[in-house]
Every structure is written in C-alpha cells, then in structure tokens.
Short mmCIF file of C-alpha atoms in Angstrom, two decimals:
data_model
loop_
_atom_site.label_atom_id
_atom_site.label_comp_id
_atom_site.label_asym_id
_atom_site.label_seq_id
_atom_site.Cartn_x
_atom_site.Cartn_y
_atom_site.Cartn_z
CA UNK K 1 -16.46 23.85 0.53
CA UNK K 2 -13.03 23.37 -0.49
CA UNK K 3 -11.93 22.73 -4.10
CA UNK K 4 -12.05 18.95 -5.50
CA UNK K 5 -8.58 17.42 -5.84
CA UNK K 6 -7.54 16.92 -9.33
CA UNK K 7 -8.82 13.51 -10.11
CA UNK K 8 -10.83 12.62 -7.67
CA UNK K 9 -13.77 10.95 -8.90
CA UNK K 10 -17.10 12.75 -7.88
CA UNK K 11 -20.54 11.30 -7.24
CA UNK K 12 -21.91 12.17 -10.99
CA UNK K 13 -18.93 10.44 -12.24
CA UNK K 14 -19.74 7.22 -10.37
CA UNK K 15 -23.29 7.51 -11.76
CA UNK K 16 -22.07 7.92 -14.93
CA UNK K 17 -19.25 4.94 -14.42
CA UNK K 18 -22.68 3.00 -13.40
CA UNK K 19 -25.20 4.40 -15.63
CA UNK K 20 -27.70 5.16 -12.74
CA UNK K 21 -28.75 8.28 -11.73
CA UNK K 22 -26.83 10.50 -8.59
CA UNK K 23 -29.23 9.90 -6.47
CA UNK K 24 -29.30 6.10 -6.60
CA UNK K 25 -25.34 6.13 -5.84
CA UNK K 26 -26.45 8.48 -2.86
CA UNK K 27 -28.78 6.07 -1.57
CA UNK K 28 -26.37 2.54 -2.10
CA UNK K 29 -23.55 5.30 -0.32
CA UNK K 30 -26.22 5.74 2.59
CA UNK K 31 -27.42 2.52 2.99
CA UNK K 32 -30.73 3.33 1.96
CA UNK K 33 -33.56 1.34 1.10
CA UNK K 34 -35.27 0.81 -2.00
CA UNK K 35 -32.19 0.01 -4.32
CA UNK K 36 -31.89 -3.18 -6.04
CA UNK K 37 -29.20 -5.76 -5.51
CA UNK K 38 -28.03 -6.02 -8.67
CA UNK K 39 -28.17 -2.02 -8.77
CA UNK K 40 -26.48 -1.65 -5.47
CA UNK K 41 -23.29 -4.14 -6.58
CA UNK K 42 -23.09 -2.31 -9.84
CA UNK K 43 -22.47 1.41 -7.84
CA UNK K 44 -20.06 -0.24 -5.51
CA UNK K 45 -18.12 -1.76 -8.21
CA UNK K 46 -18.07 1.47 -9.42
CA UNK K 47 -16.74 3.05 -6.37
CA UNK K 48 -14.36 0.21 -5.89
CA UNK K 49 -13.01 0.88 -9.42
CA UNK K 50 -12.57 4.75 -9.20
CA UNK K 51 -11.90 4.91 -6.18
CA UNK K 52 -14.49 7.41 -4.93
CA UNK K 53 -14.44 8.14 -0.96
CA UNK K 54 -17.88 9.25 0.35
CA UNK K 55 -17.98 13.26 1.74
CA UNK K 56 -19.52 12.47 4.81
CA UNK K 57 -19.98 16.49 5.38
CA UNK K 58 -22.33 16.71 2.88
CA UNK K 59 -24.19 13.73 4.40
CA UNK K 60 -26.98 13.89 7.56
CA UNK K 61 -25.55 11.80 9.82
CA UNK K 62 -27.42 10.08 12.61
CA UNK K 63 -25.89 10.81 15.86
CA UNK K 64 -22.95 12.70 17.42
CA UNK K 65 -19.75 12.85 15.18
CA UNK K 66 -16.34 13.87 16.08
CA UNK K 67 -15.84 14.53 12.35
CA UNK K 68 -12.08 13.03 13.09
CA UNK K 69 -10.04 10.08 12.73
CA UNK K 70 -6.96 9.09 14.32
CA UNK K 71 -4.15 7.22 12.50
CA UNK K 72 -2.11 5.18 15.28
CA UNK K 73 1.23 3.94 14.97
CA UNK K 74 2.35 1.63 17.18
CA UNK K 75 6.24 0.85 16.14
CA UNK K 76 8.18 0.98 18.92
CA UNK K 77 11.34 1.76 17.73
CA UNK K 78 11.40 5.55 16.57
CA UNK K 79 13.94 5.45 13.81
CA UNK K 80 11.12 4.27 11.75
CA UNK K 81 9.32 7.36 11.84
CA UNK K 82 11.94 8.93 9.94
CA UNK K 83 11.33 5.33 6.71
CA UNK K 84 9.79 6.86 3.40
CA UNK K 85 7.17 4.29 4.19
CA UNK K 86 5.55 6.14 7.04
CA UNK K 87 5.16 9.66 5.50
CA UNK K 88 4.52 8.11 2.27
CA UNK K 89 1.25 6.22 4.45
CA UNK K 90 0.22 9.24 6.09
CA UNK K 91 0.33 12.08 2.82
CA UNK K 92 -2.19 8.75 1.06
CA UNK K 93 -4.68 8.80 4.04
CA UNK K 94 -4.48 12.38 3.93
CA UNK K 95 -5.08 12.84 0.55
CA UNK K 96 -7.93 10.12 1.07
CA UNK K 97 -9.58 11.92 3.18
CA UNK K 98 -9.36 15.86 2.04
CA UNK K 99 -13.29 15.97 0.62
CA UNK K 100 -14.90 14.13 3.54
CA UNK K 101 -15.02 16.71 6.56
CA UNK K 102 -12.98 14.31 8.46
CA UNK K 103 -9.67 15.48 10.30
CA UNK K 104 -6.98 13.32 10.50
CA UNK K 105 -5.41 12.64 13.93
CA UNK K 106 -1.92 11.03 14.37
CA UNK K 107 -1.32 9.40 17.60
CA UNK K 108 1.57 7.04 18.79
CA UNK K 109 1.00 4.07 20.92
CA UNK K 110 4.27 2.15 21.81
CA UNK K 111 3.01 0.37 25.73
CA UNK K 112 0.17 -0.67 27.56
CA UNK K 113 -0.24 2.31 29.36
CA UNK K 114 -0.80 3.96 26.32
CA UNK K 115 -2.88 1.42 24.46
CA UNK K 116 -5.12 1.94 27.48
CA UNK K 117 -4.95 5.55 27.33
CA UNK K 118 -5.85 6.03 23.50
CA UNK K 119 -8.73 3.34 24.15
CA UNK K 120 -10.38 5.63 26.81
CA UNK K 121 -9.55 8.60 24.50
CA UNK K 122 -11.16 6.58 21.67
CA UNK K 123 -14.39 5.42 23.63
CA UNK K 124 -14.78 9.01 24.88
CA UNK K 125 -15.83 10.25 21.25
CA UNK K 126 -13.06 11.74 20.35
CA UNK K 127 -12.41 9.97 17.28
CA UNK K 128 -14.93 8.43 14.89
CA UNK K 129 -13.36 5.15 13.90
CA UNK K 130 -9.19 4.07 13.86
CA UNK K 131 -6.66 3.49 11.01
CA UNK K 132 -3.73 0.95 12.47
CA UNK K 133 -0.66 1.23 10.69
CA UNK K 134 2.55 -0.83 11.77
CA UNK K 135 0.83 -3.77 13.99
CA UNK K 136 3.31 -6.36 15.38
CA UNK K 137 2.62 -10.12 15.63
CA UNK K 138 0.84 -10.34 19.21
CA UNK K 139 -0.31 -6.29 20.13
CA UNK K 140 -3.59 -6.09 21.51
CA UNK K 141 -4.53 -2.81 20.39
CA UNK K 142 -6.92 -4.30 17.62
CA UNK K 143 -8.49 -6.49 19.98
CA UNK K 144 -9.25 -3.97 22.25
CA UNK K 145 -11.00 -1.32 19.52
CA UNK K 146 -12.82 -4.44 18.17
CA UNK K 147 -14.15 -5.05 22.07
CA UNK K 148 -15.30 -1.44 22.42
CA UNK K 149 -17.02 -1.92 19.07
CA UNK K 150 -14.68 1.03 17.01
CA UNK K 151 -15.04 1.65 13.50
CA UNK K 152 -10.74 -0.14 12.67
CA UNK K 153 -8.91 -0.51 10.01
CA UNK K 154 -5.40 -1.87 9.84
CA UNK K 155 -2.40 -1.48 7.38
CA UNK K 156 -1.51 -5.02 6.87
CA UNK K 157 -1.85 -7.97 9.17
CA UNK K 158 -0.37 -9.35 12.79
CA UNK K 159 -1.27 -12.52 11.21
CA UNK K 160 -2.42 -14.83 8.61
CA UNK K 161 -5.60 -14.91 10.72
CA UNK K 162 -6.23 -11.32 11.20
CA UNK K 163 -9.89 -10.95 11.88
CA UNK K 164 -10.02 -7.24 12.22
CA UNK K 165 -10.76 -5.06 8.72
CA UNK K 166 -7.25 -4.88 6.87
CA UNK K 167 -5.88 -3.54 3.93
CA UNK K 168 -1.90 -5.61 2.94
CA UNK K 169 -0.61 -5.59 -0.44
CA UNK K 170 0.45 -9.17 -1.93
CA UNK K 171 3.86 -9.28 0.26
CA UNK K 172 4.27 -12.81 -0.97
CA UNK K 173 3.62 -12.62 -4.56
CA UNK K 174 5.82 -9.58 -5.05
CA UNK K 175 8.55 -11.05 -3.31
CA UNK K 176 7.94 -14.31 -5.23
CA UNK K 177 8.33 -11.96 -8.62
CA UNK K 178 11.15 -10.38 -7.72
CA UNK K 179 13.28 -13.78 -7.09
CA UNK K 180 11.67 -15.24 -10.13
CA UNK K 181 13.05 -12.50 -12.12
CA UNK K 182 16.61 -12.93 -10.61
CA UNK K 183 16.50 -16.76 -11.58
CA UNK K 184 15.32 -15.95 -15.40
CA UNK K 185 18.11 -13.43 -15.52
CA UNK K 186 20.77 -16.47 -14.26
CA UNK K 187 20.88 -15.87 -10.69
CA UNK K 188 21.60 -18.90 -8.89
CA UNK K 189 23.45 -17.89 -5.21
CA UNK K 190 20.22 -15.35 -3.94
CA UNK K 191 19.84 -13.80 -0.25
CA UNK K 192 17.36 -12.16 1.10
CA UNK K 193 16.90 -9.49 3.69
CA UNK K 194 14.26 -9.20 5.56
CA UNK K 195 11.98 -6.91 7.19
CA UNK K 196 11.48 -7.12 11.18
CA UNK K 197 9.73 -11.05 11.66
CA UNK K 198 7.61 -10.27 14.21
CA UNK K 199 5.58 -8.11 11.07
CA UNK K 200 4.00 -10.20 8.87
CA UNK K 201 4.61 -8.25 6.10
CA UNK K 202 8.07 -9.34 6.75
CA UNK K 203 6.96 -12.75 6.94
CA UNK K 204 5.27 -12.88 3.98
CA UNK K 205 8.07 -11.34 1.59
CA UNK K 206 10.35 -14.25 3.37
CA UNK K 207 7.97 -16.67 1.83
CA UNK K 208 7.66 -15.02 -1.60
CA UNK K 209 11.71 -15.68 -1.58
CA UNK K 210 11.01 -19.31 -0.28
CA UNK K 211 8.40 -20.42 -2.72
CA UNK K 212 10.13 -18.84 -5.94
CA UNK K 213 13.55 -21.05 -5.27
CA UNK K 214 11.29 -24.10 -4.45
CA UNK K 215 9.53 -23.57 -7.54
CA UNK K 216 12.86 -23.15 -9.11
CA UNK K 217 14.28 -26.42 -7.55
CA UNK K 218 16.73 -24.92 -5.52
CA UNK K 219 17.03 -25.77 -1.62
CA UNK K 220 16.08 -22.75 0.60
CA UNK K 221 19.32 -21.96 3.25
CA UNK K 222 18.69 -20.12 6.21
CA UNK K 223 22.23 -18.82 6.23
CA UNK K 224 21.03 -16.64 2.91
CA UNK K 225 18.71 -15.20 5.55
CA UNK K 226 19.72 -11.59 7.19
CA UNK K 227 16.90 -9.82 9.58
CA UNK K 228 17.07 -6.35 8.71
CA UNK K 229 14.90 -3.21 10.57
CA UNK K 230 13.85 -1.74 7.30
CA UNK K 231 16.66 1.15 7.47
CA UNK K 232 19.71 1.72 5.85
CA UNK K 233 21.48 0.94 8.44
CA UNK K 234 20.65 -2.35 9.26
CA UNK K 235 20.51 -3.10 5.49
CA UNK K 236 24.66 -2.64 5.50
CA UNK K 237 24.98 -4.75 8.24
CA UNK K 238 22.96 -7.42 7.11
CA UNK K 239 24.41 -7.20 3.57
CA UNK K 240 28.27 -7.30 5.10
CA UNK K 241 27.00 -10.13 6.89
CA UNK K 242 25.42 -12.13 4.06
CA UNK K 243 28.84 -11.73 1.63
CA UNK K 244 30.55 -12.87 4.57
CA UNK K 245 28.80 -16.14 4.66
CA UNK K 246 28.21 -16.36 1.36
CA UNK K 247 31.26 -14.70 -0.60
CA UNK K 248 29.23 -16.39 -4.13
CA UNK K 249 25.92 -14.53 -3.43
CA UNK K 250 25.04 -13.16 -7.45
CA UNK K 251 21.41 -11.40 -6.11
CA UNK K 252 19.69 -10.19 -3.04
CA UNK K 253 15.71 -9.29 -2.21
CA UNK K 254 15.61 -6.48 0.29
CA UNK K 255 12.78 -6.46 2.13
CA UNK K 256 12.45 -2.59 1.75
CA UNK K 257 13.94 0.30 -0.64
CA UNK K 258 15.72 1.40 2.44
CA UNK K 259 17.04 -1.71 3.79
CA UNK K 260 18.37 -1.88 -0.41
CA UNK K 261 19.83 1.30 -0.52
CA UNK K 262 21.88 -0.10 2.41
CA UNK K 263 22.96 -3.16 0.75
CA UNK K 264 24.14 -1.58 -2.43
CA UNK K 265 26.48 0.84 0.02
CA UNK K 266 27.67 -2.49 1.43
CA UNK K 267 28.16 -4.34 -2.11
CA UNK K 268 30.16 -0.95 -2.96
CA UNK K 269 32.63 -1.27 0.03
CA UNK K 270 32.99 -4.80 -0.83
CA UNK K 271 34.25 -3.88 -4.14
CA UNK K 272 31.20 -6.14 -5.47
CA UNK K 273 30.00 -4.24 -8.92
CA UNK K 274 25.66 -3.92 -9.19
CA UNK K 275 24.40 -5.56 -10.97
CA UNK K 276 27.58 -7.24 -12.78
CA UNK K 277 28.50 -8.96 -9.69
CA UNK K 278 25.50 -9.15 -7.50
CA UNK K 279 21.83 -7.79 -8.70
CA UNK K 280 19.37 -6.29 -5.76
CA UNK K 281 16.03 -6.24 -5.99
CA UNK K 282 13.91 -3.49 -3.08
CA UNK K 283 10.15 -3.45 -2.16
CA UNK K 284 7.96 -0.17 -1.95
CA UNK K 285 9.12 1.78 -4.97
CA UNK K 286 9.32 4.98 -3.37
CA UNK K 287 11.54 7.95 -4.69
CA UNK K 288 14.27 6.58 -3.11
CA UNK K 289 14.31 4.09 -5.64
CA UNK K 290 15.42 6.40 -8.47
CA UNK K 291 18.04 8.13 -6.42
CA UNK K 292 20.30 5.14 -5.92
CA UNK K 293 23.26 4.01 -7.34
CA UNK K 294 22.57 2.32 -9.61
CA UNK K 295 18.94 3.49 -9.69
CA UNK K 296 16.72 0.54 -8.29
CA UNK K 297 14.39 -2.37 -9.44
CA UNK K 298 11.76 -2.74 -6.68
CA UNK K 299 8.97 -4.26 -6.02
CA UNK K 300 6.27 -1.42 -6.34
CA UNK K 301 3.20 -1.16 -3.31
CA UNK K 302 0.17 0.86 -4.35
CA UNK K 303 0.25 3.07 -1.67
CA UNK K 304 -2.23 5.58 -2.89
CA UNK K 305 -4.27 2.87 -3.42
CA UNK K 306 -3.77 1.81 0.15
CA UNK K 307 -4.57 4.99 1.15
CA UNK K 308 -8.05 4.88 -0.41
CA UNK K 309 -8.63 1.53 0.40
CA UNK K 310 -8.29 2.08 4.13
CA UNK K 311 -10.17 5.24 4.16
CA UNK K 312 -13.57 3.63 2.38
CA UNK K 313 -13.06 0.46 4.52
CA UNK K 314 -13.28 2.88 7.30
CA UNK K 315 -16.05 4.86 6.38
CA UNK K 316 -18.22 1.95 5.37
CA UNK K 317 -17.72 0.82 9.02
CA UNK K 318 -18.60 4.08 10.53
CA UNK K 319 -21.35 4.34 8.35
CA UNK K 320 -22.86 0.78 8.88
CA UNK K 321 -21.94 -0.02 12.39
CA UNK K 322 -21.53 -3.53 13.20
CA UNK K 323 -20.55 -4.96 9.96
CA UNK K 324 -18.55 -8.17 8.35
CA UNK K 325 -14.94 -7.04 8.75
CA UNK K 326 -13.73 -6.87 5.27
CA UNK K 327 -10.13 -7.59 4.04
CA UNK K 328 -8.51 -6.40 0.84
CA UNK K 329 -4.97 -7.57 -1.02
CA UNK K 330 -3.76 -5.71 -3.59
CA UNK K 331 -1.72 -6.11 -6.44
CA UNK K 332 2.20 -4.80 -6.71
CA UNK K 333 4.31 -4.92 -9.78
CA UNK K 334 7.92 -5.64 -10.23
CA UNK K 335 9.39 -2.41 -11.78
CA UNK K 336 12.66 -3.33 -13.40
CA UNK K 337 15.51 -0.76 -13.06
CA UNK K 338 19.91 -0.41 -13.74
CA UNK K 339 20.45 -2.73 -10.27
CA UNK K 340 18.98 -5.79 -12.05
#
C-alpha cells in the first residue's frame, strides 16, 4: 500500500467526524444493511464534508473490475489542451483518486467515429465508469454511456437540463459577483468576454454579467458582448474589439484567467492604464492569476474540490449501479487583486 496523501481524510477520521464506529462508515461506504437512516446520513455528511474518497482496493468487490477509469475530453479544438484549466482538472482527479486502486485513463474524443469507438472500448470492460470533462451543447457522448448503463460523471453541463451525474461550479453567481463588485467600485461602461457559447459554462457566466447590471438598473448591450475561446489569444482580439466599439468601457469580466491575461495585453497596447482606466475581473483563479500585470482579481473555482466531487460521484455509481443521477454546484469566491 502506498503512503496516505497529506490530508486526506481516512476512514477513522470520518468515524470520528461522525462519532460512530469504523466499521459502521464501512458498511454506509458498502451499501450494507443494517445501518440506520439517520446513522447512514450522518456518515455521508461526514464524507461530504471531508471529503473522504472510498479505497475501493481495500474493498471485496462483486464482479469483474478493470480497476481503471478513463477521463474523456471531448474539445475539439486542441489549443485548449495547452489552458491551465485542463491540467489543473486532470492533477485534481488524479490526486482524487491516488488511495483507491483505480488508474486513471485519459482519452480524447473529438467525432463520431470516435465517440463510437471509446463506447465499444468502454462496454468491453475496459474502464469501470467515465469522467466527462469539456461537453458541448448538443454531443451525444453522455447519452450514449447513459444507454449502455456506464458508471458517468461530467464536468459541468451541455445544458440547464443535464440529466446525466454532473459536477459545475456556480458559473452564474460568480460572474454575477464579479460585476457587482465593479458597480460598487463605480464602474458604469462594463464588457464582458465570454467563454465559447455553445458551453454552458460560458452561458452561464454571460448571465451572471446580465443579471448583476439588471439588478443594477442598467440596460444589458450586446455590443459589450465579445465571444472569446478561453485563450490569450482570442482574449486580445476580443478586448481590441470591445474598446473599439466602446472607446468608454471602465471594466471588463473575462470569462477565463486566460482569456484576461489577454485583455490586459490589449488594454496595455491601447495605452488604457489597469485598473485606473479600465478594471478586469478573470474566472478560475489559477496561478496565472498572480503572474499578471497587474496581478489579477478573479473569480476563484474550487477545483480540488471538483476533483473530489467527481471522483465520489463516480464511485458511488460504480458502487451502486443503477442509481438517481446526482448533481452538485459549488460555491466560488471573488478574490480581489491590483487589476480591480
């Protein structure tokens, strides 16, 4: 057995959290009989709150196991393997799952033939259950591993109907903080950039933006409204595109760290002073954030939290079989920074 992670919360600590014994958190972890209700919500509370992930090695499992799960990512666009966001996603999961036995598999899906491919691969065995991570508005994939009856758990949402087992952070809220913060500080002319719409992440942050000028009393303009890709890139077009328009804009919401890191190069070529002239706001919080100039206020995502989340979700369903599908928002925080 390897060592246990610093911090990570072991069975006798989750009794103790609970104040029952180990082996009544072994049998609510197994399913077992004989615990009562009350009991059994008290341990997973516990779990939920320490954020304890089951070691399914040291478990008797009924049935074959491939002791491995596969982590697909289906963005099309490759640039956006090289976005903080993606290795920040896949060092969480890993970390999630270092004390369960499991391996973690990373597999990219970007057309049909594929989807088809990994869902043979899938059904064959191979893989246990499915973490989802960068689902557009309208794939399939999800459908298909709920058909075949596979353990799946996505990152976010295709829609505001997702049925399949998810795991978002508050998109909207956050955003909705982060222009609420520009209007207390005086901000009147604010833009946004957003994420890719077809994501509903990006969606979401859009209406964050929307809801804190209505609630502000100011008229939402699509012309303060630049699509971004979530890279730099595209965040100094969008932002050069936006001043443009809009030579008065005093603010900006980026729908990523990225995409802001882009905008503030654009500000600076525009000879636009942060946050004198205009202040920018980001969303993930990721190192990035602090190596900026100025050094960023973002919206922070709880990404080890996310990690966690998606691996327990996950092991619940490959534990339980056919099960409720479960969805789970969590909190960010506004972390306030030199571009505000």
């Amino acid at each position: 057995m390897g060592r246990r992670r610093p911090g990570t919360p072991t069975l006798e600590e989750v009794a103790a959290h609970a104040r029952v014994g180990r082996g009544t958190v072994s049998r609510v972890i197994n399913n077992a009989a004989g615990v009562k209700e009350s009991t059994r919500r008290n341990v997973q509370r516990a779990i939920e709150e320490l954020g304890y992930v089951p070691n399914l090695a040291a478990r008797s499992l009924a049935g074959r196991r491939a002791d491995a799960v596969a982590l697909v990512m289906t963005e099309p666009d490759w640039r956006q393997f090289a976005e903080p966001f993606f290795s920040e996603i896949v060092r969480s999961l890993g970390d999630a799952l270092t004390d369960t036995g499991i391996q973690l598999l990373l597999t990219l899906v970007r057309s049909d033939a594929e989807r088809q491919r990994f869902l043979e691969y899938a059904r064959g065995g191979r893989v246990d259950g499915v973490l989802l991570m960068s689902v557009h508005a309208g794939d399939r994939l999800p459908d298909m591993l709920a058909e075949a009856r596979l353990p799946t758990v996505l990152l976010g949402r295709r829609s505001g109907e997702e049925y399949v087992s998810y795991v978002d952070a508050d998109n909207i809220g956050g955003a909705r903080s982060a222009v609420s913060y520009l209007l207390r500080q005086g901000r009147r002319e604010i833009a946004t950039i957003t994420g890719p719409l077809d994501l509903y992440a990006a969606q979401c942050r859009l209406r964050g933006y929307e809801e804190a000028l209505a609630s502000a009393g100011l008229e939402f303009e699509q012309t303060r409204v630049a699509e971004s890709d979530f890279t730099a890139e595209s965040g100094r077009h969008a932002m050069a595109e936006l001043i443009q328009r809009h030579p008065d804009i005093d603010g900006v919401l980026a729908a990523s760290d990225t995409t802001a890191a882009g905008a503030l190069e654009a500000l600076r070529a525009a000879g636009r002073r942060v946050p004198e002239d205009v202040a920018v706001i980001g969303f993930d919080d990721f190192s990035l954030a602090q190596r900026t100039e100025p050094r960023l206020t973002t919206v922070r995502q709880p990404i080890e939290e996310i990690g966690r989340a998606m691996v327990r979700l996950l092991l619940e369903e490959m534990e339980e079989g056919a099960v409720a599908w479960r969805h789970v928002i969590l909190r960010t925080e506004l972390v306030i920074r030199e571009s505000t």
